[in-house]
Short mmCIF file of C-alpha atoms in Angstrom, two decimals:
data_model
loop_
_atom_site.label_atom_id
_atom_site.label_comp_id
_atom_site.label_asym_id
_atom_site.label_seq_id
_atom_site.Cartn_x
_atom_site.Cartn_y
_atom_site.Cartn_z
CA MET A 141 64.71 54.14 65.86
CA SER A 142 67.46 56.39 68.17
CA ALA A 143 66.58 56.80 72.01
CA VAL A 144 67.25 59.83 73.46
CA LEU A 145 64.92 61.00 75.20
CA ASP A 146 67.41 63.60 76.71
CA ALA A 147 70.30 65.41 74.87
CA PRO A 148 73.67 66.45 75.45
CA PRO A 149 73.95 69.50 77.45
CA GLU A 150 75.92 71.24 74.29
CA VAL A 151 73.11 70.54 71.78
CA GLU A 152 70.72 72.11 74.64
CA GLN A 153 73.09 75.46 74.86
CA ARG A 154 73.35 75.76 71.34
CA THR A 155 69.53 75.59 70.85
CA ARG A 156 68.35 77.21 73.29
CA GLY A 157 66.39 80.40 73.14
CA ARG A 158 66.27 79.49 69.03
CA GLY A 159 64.01 76.69 69.59
CA THR A 160 63.64 76.42 65.03
CA GLY A 161 65.91 73.84 64.59
CA LEU A 162 65.03 70.52 63.80
CA PHE A 163 67.22 68.42 65.81
CA ARG A 164 65.21 70.43 69.02
CA ALA A 165 61.51 70.14 66.84
CA PHE A 166 62.27 66.57 66.63
CA TRP A 167 63.75 65.50 69.81
CA ARG A 168 60.41 66.76 71.32
CA TRP A 169 58.41 64.35 68.97
CA HIS A 170 60.36 61.62 69.39
CA PHE A 171 60.06 62.37 72.90
CA TYR A 172 55.91 62.63 72.84
CA ALA A 173 55.92 59.58 70.21
CA SER A 174 57.86 57.90 72.82
CA PHE A 175 54.88 58.55 76.03
CA LEU A 176 52.80 56.07 73.29
CA VAL A 177 54.97 54.14 72.02
CA ILE A 178 56.65 53.05 74.62
CA PRO A 179 54.06 50.78 76.85
CA ILE A 180 52.73 49.00 73.53
CA LEU A 181 56.30 48.77 72.44
CA PHE A 182 57.30 46.92 75.19
CA VAL A 183 53.67 44.82 75.59
CA LEU A 184 54.08 43.67 71.17
CA ALA A 185 57.44 42.49 72.18
CA THR A 186 57.12 40.52 75.36
CA THR A 187 53.99 38.91 73.84
CA GLY A 188 55.92 38.44 70.58
CA LEU A 189 59.04 36.56 72.56
CA ILE A 190 56.21 34.39 73.88
CA TYR A 191 54.56 33.20 70.09
CA LEU A 192 57.87 32.56 68.88
CA PHE A 193 58.92 30.27 71.92
CA ARG A 194 55.29 28.91 72.04
CA PHE A 195 56.18 25.40 70.09
CA GLN A 196 58.91 25.15 73.13
CA LEU A 197 57.06 26.65 75.64
CA GLU A 198 52.94 25.24 75.48
CA PRO A 199 54.38 21.52 75.82
CA LEU A 200 56.38 21.86 79.01
CA LEU A 201 53.25 23.55 80.56
CA HIS A 202 51.02 20.70 79.36
CA ALA A 203 53.25 17.91 78.67
CA ASP A 204 50.57 15.80 80.04
CA LEU A 205 47.79 16.63 76.96
CA MET A 206 50.35 17.34 74.34
CA LYS A 207 52.85 14.29 74.39
CA VAL A 208 52.52 11.25 74.36
CA GLN A 209 54.51 7.69 74.44
CA GLN A 210 54.95 5.32 71.77
CA PRO A 211 54.70 1.53 72.35
CA PRO A 212 56.47 -0.24 71.02
CA GLY A 213 54.69 -2.42 67.54
CA LEU A 214 51.83 -0.16 68.06
CA VAL A 215 50.28 2.24 65.21
CA ALA A 216 48.44 4.81 65.40
CA GLN A 217 44.81 4.40 65.34
CA PRO A 218 42.65 5.79 62.28
CA TYR A 219 41.85 9.81 62.72
CA ASP A 220 38.28 8.48 62.36
CA THR A 221 38.31 6.51 64.84
CA GLN A 222 40.05 9.12 67.38
CA LEU A 223 38.21 11.47 66.14
CA GLN A 224 34.43 9.15 67.24
CA GLU A 225 36.40 8.90 70.64
CA VAL A 226 36.21 13.64 71.04
CA ARG A 227 32.48 13.36 69.35
CA ALA A 228 31.79 11.30 72.41
CA ALA A 229 34.14 12.80 75.32
CA PHE A 230 31.87 16.19 73.95
CA PRO A 231 28.81 15.30 72.31
CA ASP A 232 26.84 18.59 72.21
CA ALA A 233 30.17 20.22 70.77
CA THR A 234 30.78 20.95 67.30
CA VAL A 235 34.42 19.58 65.94
CA VAL A 236 35.35 21.96 63.79
CA SER A 237 39.33 20.74 62.91
CA MET A 238 41.06 17.99 63.47
CA THR A 239 45.56 18.60 63.23
CA GLU A 240 48.39 15.69 62.63
CA PRO A 241 50.46 15.09 64.69
CA SER A 242 53.64 17.09 64.43
CA ALA A 243 55.83 14.38 66.10
CA PRO A 244 55.66 10.67 66.81
CA ASN A 245 55.31 11.87 70.15
CA ARG A 246 52.45 14.77 70.04
CA SER A 247 48.93 14.31 70.18
CA THR A 248 46.49 14.78 66.91
CA VAL A 249 45.07 18.51 67.97
CA PHE A 250 40.67 18.89 67.06
CA SER A 251 39.09 22.12 67.64
CA VAL A 252 35.88 21.85 68.80
CA GLU A 253 32.97 24.45 69.59
CA THR A 254 31.17 24.44 72.17
CA LYS A 255 28.35 25.81 74.45
CA SER A 256 30.97 27.98 75.88
CA GLY A 257 33.34 28.76 73.95
CA ASN A 258 36.13 27.36 71.78
CA ARG A 259 38.67 24.25 72.88
CA ASP A 260 41.45 22.37 71.23
CA VAL A 261 41.31 18.96 72.52
CA PHE A 262 44.42 16.41 72.51
CA VAL A 263 44.18 12.35 71.93
CA ASP A 264 46.67 9.64 72.18
CA PRO A 265 46.91 8.62 68.42
CA TYR A 266 47.82 4.67 69.45
CA GLU A 267 45.13 3.92 72.40
CA GLY A 268 43.05 6.50 70.76
CA LYS A 269 41.69 8.38 73.97
CA VAL A 270 40.79 11.77 74.62
CA LEU A 271 43.76 13.30 77.32
CA GLY A 272 42.47 16.40 77.76
CA SER A 273 41.01 20.10 76.68
CA LEU A 274 42.16 23.52 76.75
CA ASN A 275 41.11 26.41 75.75
CA PRO A 276 43.02 27.79 73.49
CA ASP A 277 42.40 31.91 74.44
CA ARG A 278 43.52 30.70 77.83
CA THR A 279 46.95 28.98 77.12
CA VAL A 280 50.54 31.46 77.75
CA SER A 281 50.30 31.81 74.00
CA GLY A 282 46.84 32.06 73.32
CA VAL A 283 46.70 35.13 76.13
CA ALA A 284 50.60 36.34 74.30
CA ILE A 285 48.22 36.18 70.86
CA LEU A 286 45.14 38.68 72.13
CA LEU A 287 47.06 40.95 74.35
CA HIS A 288 49.53 41.49 70.84
CA GLY A 289 46.35 41.42 68.61
CA GLU A 290 44.73 43.62 70.19
CA LEU A 291 45.47 44.25 74.12
CA MET A 292 42.40 41.53 74.45
CA ALA A 293 40.09 44.68 73.98
CA GLY A 294 38.69 44.51 71.07
CA ARG A 295 38.34 46.96 68.88
CA PHE A 296 39.06 50.13 71.22
CA GLY A 297 42.97 47.39 71.64
CA ASP A 298 42.64 46.93 68.43
CA ALA A 299 42.64 50.93 66.96
CA VAL A 300 45.04 51.59 70.16
CA ILE A 301 48.06 49.31 68.64
CA GLU A 302 47.37 50.37 65.65
CA ILE A 303 47.51 54.36 67.07
CA ALA A 304 51.40 53.32 68.59
CA ALA A 305 52.35 51.71 65.45
CA CYS A 306 51.89 54.93 63.14
CA TRP A 307 53.19 56.73 65.97
CA ALA A 308 56.53 54.27 66.16
CA ILE A 309 57.46 54.78 62.47
CA VAL A 310 57.53 58.48 63.94
CA MET A 311 59.67 58.15 66.98
CA ALA A 312 62.03 55.85 64.47
CA LEU A 313 62.06 58.80 62.05
CA THR A 314 63.32 61.22 64.50
CA GLY A 315 65.40 58.56 66.29
CA TYR A 316 67.54 57.90 63.70
CA TYR A 317 67.77 62.02 62.64
CA LEU A 318 68.50 62.89 66.46
CA PHE A 319 71.49 59.56 66.22
CA ILE A 320 73.39 61.48 63.56
CA ARG A 321 72.70 64.95 64.19
CA GLY A 322 73.91 64.06 68.28
CA ARG A 323 76.59 61.72 67.29
CA VAL A 324 79.50 64.13 68.11
CA ALA A 325 77.52 65.58 71.78
CA ARG A 326 77.45 62.15 72.59
CA ALA A 327 81.04 61.44 72.10
CA ARG A 328 82.20 64.88 73.67
CA ARG A 329 80.18 63.85 76.30
CA ARG A 330 80.94 59.70 77.10
CA ALA A 331 84.68 61.06 76.60
CA ALA A 332 84.30 63.45 79.32
CA GLY A 333 82.41 61.36 81.71
CA ALA A 334 79.66 62.80 82.18
CA ALA A 335 76.66 60.87 83.82
CA GLY A 336 74.04 58.73 81.89
CA ALA A 337 76.22 59.06 78.65
CA VAL A 338 77.17 55.46 78.27
CA LEU A 339 73.45 54.57 78.67
CA ARG A 340 72.80 57.26 76.31
CA SER A 341 75.21 55.57 73.54
CA ARG A 342 73.98 52.44 73.66
CA HIS A 343 70.49 53.38 73.73
CA GLY A 344 71.49 55.32 70.23
CA ARG A 345 73.55 52.61 69.03
CA THR A 346 70.85 49.48 69.81
CA GLY A 347 68.19 51.86 68.48
CA ALA A 348 69.99 52.79 65.62
CA VAL A 349 70.47 49.27 64.28
CA LEU A 350 66.63 48.16 65.17
CA GLY A 351 65.02 51.00 63.76
CA LEU A 352 64.95 49.33 60.41
CA GLY A 353 63.66 46.17 61.82
CA LEU A 354 60.85 48.45 63.62
CA LEU A 355 59.82 49.77 60.74
CA PHE A 356 59.63 46.60 58.50
CA LEU A 357 58.00 44.90 61.33
CA VAL A 358 55.50 47.92 61.84
CA VAL A 359 54.66 47.99 58.16
CA SER A 360 54.08 44.15 57.47
CA GLY A 361 51.62 44.10 60.54
CA LEU A 362 49.71 46.58 59.61
CA PRO A 363 47.48 43.85 57.16
CA TRP A 364 46.33 43.09 60.56
CA THR A 365 44.76 46.28 61.69
CA GLY A 366 41.07 46.62 62.22
CA PHE A 367 41.31 50.36 60.14
CA TRP A 368 44.11 50.55 58.18
CA GLY A 369 44.12 46.55 56.86
CA ALA A 370 40.53 46.52 56.18
CA LYS A 371 40.43 49.73 54.26
CA THR A 372 43.84 49.32 52.21
CA GLN A 373 42.16 46.15 51.41
CA GLU A 374 38.98 47.78 50.65
CA LEU A 375 41.34 49.82 47.77
CA ALA A 376 43.25 46.79 46.91
CA THR A 377 40.19 44.59 45.89
CA SER A 378 38.56 47.47 44.28
CA HIS A 379 42.07 47.85 42.19
CA GLY A 380 41.48 43.71 40.84
CA THR A 381 43.84 42.27 44.33
CA SER A 382 43.68 41.64 47.56
CA PHE A 383 45.81 40.57 50.48
CA TRP A 384 44.42 37.55 50.55
CA GLY A 385 43.23 35.05 47.90
CA GLU A 386 39.97 34.28 46.75
CA ASP A 387 39.62 30.70 45.52
CA PRO A 388 37.80 30.72 41.95
CA GLY A 389 36.12 27.65 41.69
CA ALA A 390 34.57 28.11 45.31
CA LEU A 391 30.58 27.79 45.19
CA SER A 392 29.75 27.70 48.72
CA ASN A 393 27.29 29.68 51.41
CA PRO A 394 29.92 32.90 51.26
CA THR A 395 29.65 32.87 54.48
CA SER A 396 31.20 29.73 55.06
CA THR A 397 34.80 30.68 54.98
CA LEU A 398 37.93 29.13 56.29
CA ASP A 399 38.73 31.73 58.99
CA GLU A 400 35.59 30.82 60.88
CA SER A 401 35.75 26.85 59.93
CA LEU A 402 39.54 27.25 62.01
CA PRO A 403 39.05 30.40 64.41
CA HIS A 404 41.58 29.19 67.01
CA SER A 405 43.78 26.82 64.89
CA HIS A 406 46.43 29.36 63.48
CA ALA A 407 46.73 26.45 60.94
CA VAL A 408 44.98 28.75 57.94
CA PRO A 409 47.67 30.95 55.86
CA TRP A 410 47.29 33.86 55.42
CA ALA A 411 46.26 34.79 52.18
CA LEU A 412 43.66 31.98 52.62
CA GLY A 413 42.19 33.34 55.47
CA LYS A 414 39.17 34.80 53.99
CA THR A 415 38.96 31.70 51.02
CA GLU A 416 35.06 30.67 50.61
CA VAL A 417 35.09 27.04 51.11
CA PRO A 418 33.15 24.52 48.04
CA ARG A 419 30.27 22.60 47.97
CA SER A 420 30.01 18.64 47.80
CA ASP A 421 26.98 17.49 46.30
CA PRO A 422 24.51 15.40 48.46
CA ALA A 423 23.45 13.52 45.24
CA ASN A 424 25.80 11.97 45.03
CA ARG A 425 25.43 10.31 48.22
CA THR A 426 25.41 6.69 46.40
CA GLU A 427 29.30 6.51 46.53
CA SER A 428 31.30 6.13 49.32
CA VAL A 429 31.57 8.33 52.26
CA ALA A 430 34.83 10.42 52.75
CA THR A 431 36.36 10.85 56.08
CA VAL A 432 39.01 12.82 57.75
CA ASP A 433 41.05 9.76 56.44
CA THR A 434 40.47 9.87 53.48
CA ALA A 435 41.21 14.00 52.99
CA ILE A 436 45.02 12.99 54.82
CA GLU A 437 45.60 10.18 51.96
CA VAL A 438 43.93 12.41 49.07
CA GLY A 439 46.39 15.33 50.97
CA ARG A 440 49.18 12.79 50.71
CA ARG A 441 48.91 12.16 47.17
CA ASN A 442 48.53 15.19 45.87
CA GLY A 443 52.22 16.34 47.42
CA LEU A 444 50.80 18.55 50.38
CA ARG A 445 53.21 18.23 53.25
CA SER A 446 52.60 16.97 56.78
CA PRO A 447 51.14 17.28 59.75
CA MET A 448 48.27 18.58 57.78
CA THR A 449 45.34 20.65 59.93
CA VAL A 450 41.73 19.66 57.85
CA ALA A 451 38.47 21.59 58.01
CA LEU A 452 36.00 19.35 58.64
CA PRO A 453 32.50 19.90 56.75
CA SER A 454 30.06 21.46 59.20
CA ASP A 455 26.84 19.33 56.81
CA THR A 456 26.30 16.94 53.78
CA LYS A 457 26.57 19.52 51.74
CA GLY A 458 30.17 20.68 53.36
CA VAL A 459 33.76 19.22 52.34
CA PHE A 460 36.71 18.04 53.95
CA SER A 461 39.42 21.47 53.65
CA ALA A 462 42.92 19.37 53.49
CA ILE A 463 45.72 22.43 54.67
CA GLY A 464 49.03 21.23 54.07
CA TYR A 465 51.83 22.30 56.07
CA ALA A 466 54.19 25.62 54.94
CA PHE A 467 55.53 26.95 58.35
CA ASN A 468 58.20 28.24 57.14
CA ASN A 469 57.60 29.28 53.87
CA PRO A 470 54.37 30.69 52.35
CA ALA A 471 55.13 29.42 49.09
CA GLN A 472 54.52 25.58 50.17
CA GLU A 473 50.84 26.91 50.94
CA ARG A 474 48.34 24.83 49.42
CA THR A 475 44.83 23.31 50.53
CA LEU A 476 42.56 20.53 48.94
CA HIS A 477 39.29 20.19 49.09
CA VAL A 478 37.91 16.89 49.29
CA ASP A 479 34.33 16.31 48.17
CA HIS A 480 32.72 14.69 51.07
CA TYR A 481 31.43 11.34 48.73
CA GLY A 482 33.46 9.18 46.67
CA GLY A 483 36.61 11.88 47.85
CA ARG A 484 36.88 13.58 44.46
CA VAL A 485 39.05 17.03 44.91
CA VAL A 486 36.98 19.63 44.09
CA SER A 487 39.42 22.33 43.56
CA THR A 488 42.56 23.22 44.93
CA TYR A 489 44.11 26.34 46.20
CA GLY A 490 47.70 27.92 46.70
CA TYR A 491 50.37 30.62 46.94
CA LYS A 492 50.66 30.53 42.78
CA ASP A 493 47.48 31.19 42.83
CA TYR A 494 47.68 34.34 45.05
CA PRO A 495 46.87 37.76 43.69
CA ALA A 496 50.71 39.23 43.41
CA LEU A 497 49.71 41.93 46.33
CA ALA A 498 48.79 38.72 48.42
CA LYS A 499 52.22 37.12 48.02
CA VAL A 500 53.74 39.88 49.38
CA VAL A 501 52.10 39.67 52.70
CA SER A 502 52.06 36.19 52.98
CA GLN A 503 55.66 36.56 52.85
CA GLY A 504 56.28 39.60 54.88
CA ILE A 505 54.03 37.92 58.11
CA ALA A 506 56.48 35.28 57.67
CA LEU A 507 59.08 37.48 58.71
CA HIS A 508 57.56 39.32 60.70
CA GLU A 509 56.84 36.01 62.77
CA GLY A 510 60.18 34.93 62.50
CA ARG A 511 59.31 31.34 60.53
CA ARG A 512 60.17 32.63 57.04
CA LEU A 513 64.01 31.97 57.27
CA GLY A 514 64.10 28.91 59.62
CA LEU A 515 66.20 29.81 62.70
CA PHE A 516 68.21 32.33 61.63
CA ASN A 517 64.74 34.19 61.61
CA PHE A 518 64.14 32.64 64.67
CA TRP A 519 67.15 34.53 66.65
CA LEU A 520 66.86 37.03 64.91
CA THR A 521 63.56 37.94 65.57
CA THR A 522 64.13 37.17 69.44
CA VAL A 523 67.47 39.39 69.57
CA PHE A 524 64.89 42.33 68.58
CA CYS A 525 62.50 41.54 70.40
CA LEU A 526 64.82 41.65 73.66
CA GLY A 527 66.53 44.75 71.56
CA VAL A 528 63.12 46.43 72.19
CA VAL A 529 62.27 45.19 75.60
CA PHE A 530 66.16 47.22 76.24
CA MET A 531 64.49 50.48 74.49
CA CYS A 532 61.80 50.62 75.98
CA VAL A 533 63.86 50.38 80.00
CA THR A 534 66.58 52.58 79.11
CA GLY A 535 64.33 55.65 77.76
CA PRO A 536 62.42 56.39 80.65
CA MET A 537 65.41 55.67 82.39
CA MET A 538 66.91 58.84 80.67
CA TRP A 539 64.53 60.63 80.77
CA TRP A 540 64.02 60.16 84.69
CA ARG A 541 67.41 60.90 85.80
CA ARG A 542 67.62 64.24 83.11
CA ARG A 543 63.67 64.93 84.15
CA PRO A 544 63.47 68.90 86.65
CA LYS A 545 63.02 68.41 90.03
CA GLY A 546 60.19 71.06 90.06
CA LYS A 547 56.42 70.44 88.61
CA ALA A 548 57.27 70.10 85.10
CA LEU A 549 57.24 66.82 83.04
CA GLY A 550 60.78 68.43 81.16
CA ALA A 551 60.14 67.82 77.59
CA PRO A 552 62.25 69.62 75.53
CA ARG A 553 61.13 72.83 73.50
CA GLY A 554 61.26 72.64 69.59
CA ARG A 555 58.99 73.60 66.81
CA LEU A 556 58.56 72.44 63.25
CA PRO A 557 59.91 74.83 60.76
CA LEU A 558 57.06 73.52 58.39
CA ARG A 559 56.32 76.87 56.25
CA THR A 560 60.55 77.33 56.08
CA THR A 561 61.02 72.92 55.22
CA PRO A 562 58.48 72.61 52.83
CA GLY A 563 60.04 68.83 52.11
CA LEU A 564 59.54 68.32 55.98
CA ALA A 565 55.83 69.68 55.30
CA VAL A 566 55.71 67.45 52.24
CA LEU A 567 56.43 64.14 54.72
CA VAL A 568 54.33 65.12 57.48
CA VAL A 569 51.60 65.38 55.44
CA ALA A 570 51.95 62.41 53.74
CA LEU A 571 52.28 60.05 56.31
CA ALA A 572 49.01 61.47 58.13
CA LEU A 573 47.78 60.34 54.39
CA PHE A 574 48.69 56.85 54.21
CA LEU A 575 48.00 55.98 57.87
CA PRO A 576 44.75 58.07 58.60
CA LEU A 577 44.59 57.59 62.49
CA PHE A 578 47.91 58.29 62.65
CA GLY A 579 46.84 62.19 61.03
CA ALA A 580 44.07 62.37 63.28
CA THR A 581 45.90 61.83 66.06
CA LEU A 582 48.66 64.14 64.62
CA VAL A 583 45.29 67.25 64.42
CA ALA A 584 44.34 66.22 67.66
CA VAL A 585 47.28 67.21 69.81
CA LEU A 586 48.15 70.32 67.25
CA LEU A 587 44.84 71.14 68.71
CA LEU A 588 45.31 70.12 72.17
CA ASP A 589 48.73 72.27 71.51
CA GLN A 590 47.24 75.69 70.15
CA LEU A 591 43.67 75.83 71.87
CA VAL A 592 44.22 74.18 75.32
CA LEU A 593 48.58 74.14 76.24
CA ARG A 594 49.07 77.54 75.00
CA ARG A 595 46.45 79.05 76.68
CA ILE A 596 46.92 78.04 79.98
CA PRO A 597 49.80 78.64 81.53
CA ARG A 598 50.46 76.26 84.35
CA LEU A 599 49.58 73.41 81.74
CA GLY A 600 52.42 75.25 78.93
CA ALA A 601 54.61 75.52 81.80
CA TRP A 602 54.67 71.79 82.98
CA PHE A 603 54.70 70.40 79.07
CA ASN A 604 57.64 73.40 78.03
CA VAL A 605 54.89 74.92 75.82
CA ALA A 606 57.00 77.40 73.38
CA ARG A 607 55.29 80.94 73.33
CA ARG A 608 55.28 81.72 69.83
CA HIS A 609 53.32 80.30 67.42
CA ALA A 610 54.61 76.79 66.00
CA VAL A 611 53.93 73.61 65.35
#
């Protein structure tokens, strides 16, 4: 992802008047892609940083709820006892799930659905008392997640992010071309002590390092998107695979899925997001009725890692779904469905059962979130986010320095020679077909250029449109 929103005078002089050179054409597309991409990338990078540090940040902001002290000699209360306290404190709410404390000094967390929305309820595991509750979508990290996923604007925000992600690919590819082709001119300007030369070089070098990472994050984030992700999932399903796992032992109502059962816990493995939940048989009521403690014990006996999350049955036919902790290793993702009566394991489903595509997506998501390779992945992603913020700041700074003083945008003038460069034409068409929203917005831009900007002289001058017909 190079970064030249401006170019060296040497390059500009060599290409002035020709307008058909790839350098100027790529510079122009890099320039306009940046206008769309930079604001979105800045939001994604900053919210991504907040999400990365959520386990450090939220306990500091809500220590009264999330942190507890273990009294000497006192053991934790049974989870079922804690569950009853939550139900007493929220009599009109439905308790959806429970997550074990992540450390001896942390609270037990229950996710509940109330008439006013979803809340996370925190319980002191030793004294068994309710400490309070939070709206998970209104915490700092909760807001960051919503901004990161859809700009808090629903489907419209999701579409904007997807379009920006598509054009980020264009910005990265054109940036690499500019970085390589413009290296000599940048070196000359640096040696001559030209204004802005150091900033331009730092921007370009940082972009060259970040570009591959940006491409990976864009591609690994596409499965989340509402259009590309949904359509590609449909295509994958029609060919016998899937982005996520579908439990072959599931016998439940098709509308009862894990992601609906745990809407705000963020504890469901990605590949299990659409897994149907098996059902208990009320005919076995004569047997002992299982509790959340039963599900935890069954999970431990079957090798699930703690802290486990348990989705509670919503009715007499429901099951306890015990989800093992697999934060830093998707290959350890595993869920046990425990019968409401007798505590038998109705079915089990995990990473080894995922379709091949779901395994790839799970690993990609873990890398995307900075959790797959431990601290190395965490700090690498942190540095990457900071680098993206740097790029989002220095790019506009370079444009601001070189912008014309008159009433013009200062866009580079250049045309893509698609007719004389078949390989480039094939690449553009391939990107448009692979990324439909990119293709649609590309057509819109070209129509705007041909039908409006070239027909209105003042607009054409402001956008610095080439006079001859071109792409």
